[in-house]
PDB file of C-alpha atoms and ligand atoms in Angstrom:
ATOM      1  CA  MET G   1     106.823 134.939  97.536  1.00  0.00           C
ATOM      2  CA  ILE G   2     107.642 134.891 101.507  1.00  0.00           C
ATOM      3  CA  ASN G   3     109.846 137.787 102.490  1.00  0.00           C
ATOM      4  CA  LEU G   4     110.357 137.568 106.099  1.00  0.00           C
ATOM      5  CA  VAL G   5     112.208 139.995 108.273  1.00  0.00           C
ATOM      6  CA  LEU G   6     113.807 138.363 111.095  1.00  0.00           C
ATOM      7  CA  PHE G   7     113.979 140.904 113.834  1.00  0.00           C
ATOM      8  CA  GLY G   8     115.437 141.013 117.636  1.00  0.00           C
ATOM      9  CA  PRO G   9     118.346 142.576 119.573  1.00  0.00           C
ATOM     10  CA  PRO G  10     121.671 141.628 118.933  1.00  0.00           C
ATOM     11  CA  GLY G  11     122.275 137.966 120.211  1.00  0.00           C
ATOM     12  CA  ALA G  12     118.582 137.029 120.059  1.00  0.00           C
ATOM     13  CA  GLY G  13     119.537 134.198 117.584  1.00  0.00           C
ATOM     14  CA  LYS G  14     118.442 135.534 114.228  1.00  0.00           C
ATOM     15  CA  GLY G  15     121.646 134.113 112.248  1.00  0.00           C
ATOM     16  CA  THR G  16     120.970 130.804 113.855  1.00  0.00           C
ATOM     17  CA  GLN G  17     117.345 130.613 113.037  1.00  0.00           C
ATOM     18  CA  ALA G  18     117.728 131.949 109.578  1.00  0.00           C
ATOM     19  CA  GLU G  19     120.041 129.035 108.677  1.00  0.00           C
ATOM     20  CA  PHE G  20     117.376 126.615 109.513  1.00  0.00           C
ATOM     21  CA  LEU G  21     114.508 128.638 108.310  1.00  0.00           C
ATOM     22  CA  LYS G  22     116.222 129.076 104.460  1.00  0.00           C
ATOM     23  CA  GLU G  23     116.587 125.494 104.106  1.00  0.00           C
ATOM     24  CA  LYS G  24     113.045 124.643 105.344  1.00  0.00           C
ATOM     25  CA  TYR G  25     111.224 127.235 103.233  1.00  0.00           C
ATOM     26  CA  GLU G  26     113.710 127.430 100.327  1.00  0.00           C
ATOM     27  CA  LEU G  27     114.498 131.170 100.954  1.00  0.00           C
ATOM     28  CA  VAL G  28     117.640 133.193 100.247  1.00  0.00           C
ATOM     29  CA  HIS G  29     119.317 134.339 103.389  1.00  0.00           C
ATOM     30  CA  ILE G  30     120.504 138.071 103.520  1.00  0.00           C
ATOM     31  CA  SER G  31     122.200 138.990 106.749  1.00  0.00           C
ATOM     32  CA  THR G  32     123.658 142.623 106.519  1.00  0.00           C
ATOM     33  CA  GLY G  33     126.108 142.072 109.129  1.00  0.00           C
ATOM     34  CA  ASP G  34     127.646 139.082 107.209  1.00  0.00           C
ATOM     35  CA  VAL G  35     127.901 140.990 103.944  1.00  0.00           C
ATOM     36  CA  PHE G  36     129.682 143.930 105.952  1.00  0.00           C
ATOM     37  CA  ARG G  37     132.140 141.177 107.745  1.00  0.00           C
ATOM     38  CA  PHE G  38     132.706 139.880 104.349  1.00  0.00           C
ATOM     39  CA  ASN G  39     133.597 142.912 103.020  1.00  0.00           C
ATOM     40  CA  ILE G  40     135.712 143.742 105.969  1.00  0.00           C
ATOM     41  CA  LYS G  41     137.510 140.580 105.446  1.00  0.00           C
ATOM     42  CA  ASN G  42     138.225 141.433 101.914  1.00  0.00           C
ATOM     43  CA  ALA G  43     139.008 145.177 102.953  1.00  0.00           C
ATOM     44  CA  THR G  44     136.796 146.430 100.231  1.00  0.00           C
ATOM     45  CA  GLU G  45     135.996 150.291 100.204  1.00  0.00           C
ATOM     46  CA  LEU G  46     132.658 149.139 101.795  1.00  0.00           C
ATOM     47  CA  GLY G  47     134.373 147.235 104.327  1.00  0.00           C
ATOM     48  CA  VAL G  48     136.711 149.865 105.505  1.00  0.00           C
ATOM     49  CA  LEU G  49     133.872 152.341 106.017  1.00  0.00           C
ATOM     50  CA  ALA G  50     131.527 149.632 107.582  1.00  0.00           C
ATOM     51  CA  LYS G  51     134.434 148.609 110.095  1.00  0.00           C
ATOM     52  CA  SER G  52     134.550 152.064 111.739  1.00  0.00           C
ATOM     53  CA  PHE G  53     130.807 152.022 112.788  1.00  0.00           C
ATOM     54  CA  ILE G  54     130.730 148.322 113.634  1.00  0.00           C
ATOM     55  CA  ASP G  55     133.939 148.389 115.875  1.00  0.00           C
ATOM     56  CA  LYS G  56     131.866 150.958 118.164  1.00  0.00           C
ATOM     57  CA  GLY G  57     128.505 149.159 118.081  1.00  0.00           C
ATOM     58  CA  GLN G  58     126.902 151.934 116.029  1.00  0.00           C
ATOM     59  CA  LEU G  59     124.771 151.829 112.855  1.00  0.00           C
ATOM     60  CA  VAL G  60     126.443 151.756 109.356  1.00  0.00           C
ATOM     61  CA  PRO G  61     124.893 154.871 107.609  1.00  0.00           C
ATOM     62  CA  ASP G  62     121.360 154.233 106.068  1.00  0.00           C
ATOM     63  CA  GLU G  63     122.265 155.120 102.338  1.00  0.00           C
ATOM     64  CA  VAL G  64     125.358 152.771 102.529  1.00  0.00           C
ATOM     65  CA  THR G  65     123.334 150.122 103.948  1.00  0.00           C
ATOM     66  CA  ILE G  66     120.369 150.294 101.679  1.00  0.00           C
ATOM     67  CA  ASN G  67     122.561 150.415  98.494  1.00  0.00           C
ATOM     68  CA  MET G  68     124.375 147.391  99.868  1.00  0.00           C
ATOM     69  CA  LEU G  69     120.921 145.431 100.438  1.00  0.00           C
ATOM     70  CA  ASN G  70     119.481 146.475  97.108  1.00  0.00           C
ATOM     71  CA  ALA G  71     122.327 145.029  95.501  1.00  0.00           C
ATOM     72  CA  GLU G  72     122.200 141.734  97.536  1.00  0.00           C
ATOM     73  CA  VAL G  73     118.515 141.298  96.465  1.00  0.00           C
ATOM     74  CA  GLU G  74     119.366 142.299  92.940  1.00  0.00           C
ATOM     75  CA  LYS G  75     122.173 139.278  92.848  1.00  0.00           C
ATOM     76  CA  ASN G  76     119.176 136.697  93.336  1.00  0.00           C
ATOM     77  CA  PRO G  77     116.407 137.150  90.793  1.00  0.00           C
ATOM     78  CA  GLU G  78     115.409 133.683  90.780  1.00  0.00           C
ATOM     79  CA  ALA G  79     114.741 133.719  94.529  1.00  0.00           C
ATOM     80  CA  LYS G  80     111.299 132.290  95.948  1.00  0.00           C
ATOM     81  CA  GLY G  81     111.557 134.707  98.891  1.00  0.00           C
ATOM     82  CA  PHE G  82     113.880 136.183 101.279  1.00  0.00           C
ATOM     83  CA  ILE G  83     114.893 135.985 104.887  1.00  0.00           C
ATOM     84  CA  PHE G  84     116.033 139.632 105.965  1.00  0.00           C
ATOM     85  CA  ASP G  85     118.381 139.196 108.965  1.00  0.00           C
ATOM     86  CA  GLY G  86     119.387 142.372 110.557  1.00  0.00           C
ATOM     87  CA  PHE G  87     117.633 144.736 108.145  1.00  0.00           C
ATOM     88  CA  PRO G  88     115.829 146.980 108.192  1.00  0.00           C
ATOM     89  CA  ARG G  89     117.148 148.595 111.497  1.00  0.00           C
ATOM     90  CA  THR G  90     115.733 152.180 110.890  1.00  0.00           C
ATOM     91  CA  SER G  91     112.346 153.537 109.564  1.00  0.00           C
ATOM     92  CA  ALA G  92     114.237 154.695 106.451  1.00  0.00           C
ATOM     93  CA  GLN G  93     115.612 151.263 105.785  1.00  0.00           C
ATOM     94  CA  ALA G  94     111.970 149.710 106.355  1.00  0.00           C
ATOM     95  CA  ASP G  95     110.845 152.482 103.609  1.00  0.00           C
ATOM     96  CA  ALA G  96     113.504 151.487 101.300  1.00  0.00           C
ATOM     97  CA  LEU G  97     112.757 147.801 101.737  1.00  0.00           C
ATOM     98  CA  ALA G  98     108.999 148.331 101.053  1.00  0.00           C
ATOM     99  CA  GLU G  99     109.839 150.214  98.051  1.00  0.00           C
ATOM    100  CA  LEU G 100     112.308 147.557  96.387  1.00  0.00           C
ATOM    101  CA  LEU G 101     109.777 144.718  97.196  1.00  0.00           C
ATOM    102  CA  THR G 102     106.917 146.739  95.746  1.00  0.00           C
ATOM    103  CA  SER G 103     109.069 147.243  92.602  1.00  0.00           C
ATOM    104  CA  LYS G 104     109.273 143.626  92.316  1.00  0.00           C
ATOM    105  CA  GLY G 105     105.643 143.067  92.860  1.00  0.00           C
ATOM    106  CA  THR G 106     106.026 141.701  96.115  1.00  0.00           C
ATOM    107  CA  ASP G 107     106.139 142.974  99.748  1.00  0.00           C
ATOM    108  CA  VAL G 108     107.273 142.112 103.369  1.00  0.00           C
ATOM    109  CA  SER G 109     105.247 138.877 104.454  1.00  0.00           C
ATOM    110  CA  ALA G 110     105.762 139.148 108.261  1.00  0.00           C
ATOM    111  CA  MET G 111     108.262 140.610 110.685  1.00  0.00           C
ATOM    112  CA  VAL G 112     109.104 137.817 113.247  1.00  0.00           C
ATOM    113  CA  ALA G 113     110.685 139.216 116.474  1.00  0.00           C
ATOM    114  CA  LEU G 114     112.717 136.914 118.793  1.00  0.00           C
ATOM    115  CA  GLU G 115     112.294 138.147 122.231  1.00  0.00           C
ATOM    116  CA  VAL G 116     114.928 137.723 124.707  1.00  0.00           C
ATOM    117  CA  GLU G 117     116.002 139.610 127.900  1.00  0.00           C
ATOM    118  CA  ASP G 118     118.857 141.997 127.872  1.00  0.00           C
ATOM    119  CA  GLU G 119     120.886 140.229 130.325  1.00  0.00           C
ATOM    120  CA  VAL G 120     120.663 136.887 128.583  1.00  0.00           C
ATOM    121  CA  LEU G 121     121.575 138.770 125.488  1.00  0.00           C
ATOM    122  CA  VAL G 122     124.681 140.078 126.982  1.00  0.00           C
ATOM    123  CA  LYS G 123     125.725 136.600 128.319  1.00  0.00           C
ATOM    124  CA  ARG G 124     124.991 134.772 125.011  1.00  0.00           C
ATOM    125  CA  LEU G 125     127.087 137.539 123.245  1.00  0.00           C
ATOM    126  CA  LEU G 126     130.009 137.432 125.600  1.00  0.00           C
ATOM    127  CA  GLU G 127     130.182 133.540 125.108  1.00  0.00           C
ATOM    128  CA  ARG G 128     129.737 133.859 121.357  1.00  0.00           C
ATOM    129  CA  GLY G 129     132.877 136.456 121.409  1.00  0.00           C
ATOM    130  CA  LYS G 130     135.255 133.762 122.620  1.00  0.00           C
ATOM    131  CA  THR G 131     134.837 131.719 119.449  1.00  0.00           C
ATOM    132  CA  SER G 132     133.155 134.184 116.776  1.00  0.00           C
ATOM    133  CA  GLY G 133     136.172 136.183 116.099  1.00  0.00           C
ATOM    134  CA  ARG G 134     133.979 139.298 116.195  1.00  0.00           C
ATOM    135  CA  ALA G 135     135.526 142.418 117.886  1.00  0.00           C
ATOM    136  CA  ASP G 136     132.106 143.810 118.465  1.00  0.00           C
ATOM    137  CA  ASP G 137     131.243 140.478 120.675  1.00  0.00           C
ATOM    138  CA  ALA G 138     134.241 140.584 122.637  1.00  0.00           C
ATOM    139  CA  ASP G 139     133.944 143.832 124.585  1.00  0.00           C
ATOM    140  CA  GLU G 140     130.830 144.205 127.048  1.00  0.00           C
ATOM    141  CA  SER G 141     130.817 147.856 126.405  1.00  0.00           C
ATOM    142  CA  VAL G 142     130.421 147.435 122.774  1.00  0.00           C
ATOM    143  CA  ILE G 143     127.805 144.857 123.457  1.00  0.00           C
ATOM    144  CA  ARG G 144     125.817 147.113 125.568  1.00  0.00           C
ATOM    145  CA  ASN G 145     125.896 149.799 123.120  1.00  0.00           C
ATOM    146  CA  ARG G 146     124.672 147.600 120.490  1.00  0.00           C
ATOM    147  CA  ILE G 147     121.637 146.855 122.550  1.00  0.00           C
ATOM    148  CA  ALA G 148     121.312 150.629 123.367  1.00  0.00           C
ATOM    149  CA  VAL G 149     121.137 151.284 119.662  1.00  0.00           C
ATOM    150  CA  TYR G 150     118.565 148.600 118.949  1.00  0.00           C
ATOM    151  CA  TYR G 151     116.231 150.133 121.603  1.00  0.00           C
ATOM    152  CA  LYS G 152     116.870 153.681 120.369  1.00  0.00           C
ATOM    153  CA  GLU G 153     116.857 153.255 116.685  1.00  0.00           C
ATOM    154  CA  THR G 154     115.712 149.739 115.625  1.00  0.00           C
ATOM    155  CA  ALA G 155     112.846 148.912 118.219  1.00  0.00           C
ATOM    156  CA  ILE G 156     110.540 151.439 116.593  1.00  0.00           C
ATOM    157  CA  LEU G 157     110.184 149.138 113.767  1.00  0.00           C
ATOM    158  CA  LYS G 158     107.741 146.913 115.964  1.00  0.00           C
ATOM    159  CA  ASP G 159     105.128 149.796 115.699  1.00  0.00           C
ATOM    160  CA  TYR G 160     105.846 150.121 111.809  1.00  0.00           C
ATOM    161  CA  TYR G 161     104.983 146.472 110.964  1.00  0.00           C
ATOM    162  CA  GLN G 162     102.364 146.141 113.756  1.00  0.00           C
ATOM    163  CA  ALA G 163     100.465 149.078 112.108  1.00  0.00           C
ATOM    164  CA  LYS G 164     100.472 146.977 109.070  1.00  0.00           C
ATOM    165  CA  ASP G 165      99.368 143.821 111.170  1.00  0.00           C
ATOM    166  CA  LYS G 166     102.605 142.221 110.138  1.00  0.00           C
ATOM    167  CA  TYR G 167     104.340 141.932 113.288  1.00  0.00           C
ATOM    168  CA  PHE G 168     104.848 138.465 115.273  1.00  0.00           C
ATOM    169  CA  GLY G 169     106.463 138.240 118.437  1.00  0.00           C
ATOM    170  CA  VAL G 170     108.131 134.858 119.460  1.00  0.00           C
ATOM    171  CA  ASP G 171     109.758 133.914 122.787  1.00  0.00           C
ATOM    172  CA  GLY G 172     113.492 133.559 121.597  1.00  0.00           C
ATOM    173  CA  VAL G 173     114.727 131.413 124.802  1.00  0.00           C
ATOM    174  CA  GLY G 174     114.410 127.876 124.435  1.00  0.00           C
ATOM    175  CA  SER G 175     116.314 125.068 122.326  1.00  0.00           C
ATOM    176  CA  ILE G 176     117.299 125.976 118.652  1.00  0.00           C
ATOM    177  CA  GLU G 177     114.401 123.419 117.415  1.00  0.00           C
ATOM    178  CA  GLU G 178     111.744 124.883 119.770  1.00  0.00           C
ATOM    179  CA  ILE G 179     112.404 128.375 118.347  1.00  0.00           C
ATOM    180  CA  THR G 180     112.456 127.095 114.788  1.00  0.00           C
ATOM    181  CA  GLU G 181     109.043 125.355 115.709  1.00  0.00           C
ATOM    182  CA  ARG G 182     107.427 128.571 117.050  1.00  0.00           C
ATOM    183  CA  ILE G 183     108.708 130.624 114.110  1.00  0.00           C
ATOM    184  CA  SER G 184     107.442 127.985 111.542  1.00  0.00           C
ATOM    185  CA  LYS G 185     103.911 128.311 113.227  1.00  0.00           C
ATOM    186  CA  VAL G 186     103.944 131.932 112.210  1.00  0.00           C
ATOM    187  CA  ILE G 187     105.135 131.263 108.667  1.00  0.00           C
ATOM    188  CA  ASN G 188     102.821 128.465 108.048  1.00  0.00           C
ATOM    189  CA  THR G 189      99.901 131.011 108.819  1.00  0.00           C
ATOM    190  CA  LEU G 190     101.302 133.222 105.944  1.00  0.00           C
TER     191      LEU G 190
HETATM  192  P1  AMP L   1     124.636 141.932 113.132  1.00  0.00           P
HETATM  193  O1  AMP L   1     125.595 141.022 112.603  1.00  0.00           O
HETATM  194  O2  AMP L   1     123.277 142.144 112.397  1.00  0.00           O
HETATM  195  O3  AMP L   1     124.755 141.927 114.702  1.00  0.00           O
HETATM  196  O4  AMP L   1     125.587 143.187 112.547  1.00  0.00           O
HETATM  197  C1  AMP L   1     126.613 143.657 113.137  1.00  0.00           C
HETATM  198  C2  AMP L   1     127.016 145.110 112.787  1.00  0.00           C
HETATM  199  O5  AMP L   1     126.871 145.562 111.541  1.00  0.00           O
HETATM  200  C3  AMP L   1     125.751 146.310 113.459  1.00  0.00           C
HETATM  201  O6  AMP L   1     126.172 146.413 115.008  1.00  0.00           O
HETATM  202  C4  AMP L   1     126.111 147.374 112.654  1.00  0.00           C
HETATM  203  O7  AMP L   1     127.063 148.051 113.017  1.00  0.00           O
HETATM  204  C5  AMP L   1     126.188 146.765 111.374  1.00  0.00           C
HETATM  205  N1  AMP L   1     124.949 146.508 110.635  1.00  0.00           N
HETATM  206  C6  AMP L   1     124.375 145.323 110.254  1.00  0.00           C
HETATM  207  N2  AMP L   1     123.024 145.576 109.810  1.00  0.00           N
HETATM  208  C7  AMP L   1     122.938 146.690 109.613  1.00  0.00           C
HETATM  209  C8  AMP L   1     121.976 147.693 109.265  1.00  0.00           C
HETATM  210  N3  AMP L   1     120.778 147.123 108.439  1.00  0.00           N
HETATM  211  N4  AMP L   1     122.038 148.889 109.445  1.00  0.00           N
HETATM  212  C9  AMP L   1     123.066 149.450 110.002  1.00  0.00           C
HETATM  213  N5  AMP L   1     124.119 148.771 110.431  1.00  0.00           N
HETATM  214  C10 AMP L   1     123.929 147.525 110.234  1.00  0.00           C
END
């Protein structure tokens, strides 16, 4: 089983790459951000709760996010592997993921991190905000807060996976195809 953690700051291109990689490697793509947005659109209890954090560029609390992620994995008992996009974002989430996958006799295969400079991220997200309909992409201060939260709470996961020899940094600037190719080179070594 290949279980990939696709990592990087907001705007690094995780969602775009996941769309290509899931086809190429027949993996189930789970984007926690997408699941939250689906719940917001359908005004579920989870959606209402998540919205109050997402609109400010803050993380949804771990317990809520972990329960949701576990449920998404359980929905796919036949999966050959997963691409986790936007999860884990905290050490507690990384521990929960390890526990979940261990209970299924598998593990995280690799964390692939898309590396992109901050100013490029802000530009990309403002551009995406013109068409994505995402409130958190439309406001530069929310975008900058999301990037700050990434460095404060999420970036430490690089050390977490590096300590397990599972961290692979990939240059996230270039054409979509070039970046897919760079990630594929990593996956092909697994
Ligand atoms: P994304 O689509 O990955 O950029 O996520 C959009 C927003 O959803 C984030 O800014 C967070 O508010 C929330 N979110 C997504 N994934 C997580 C996660 N793993 N932990 C906490 N909050 C999350």
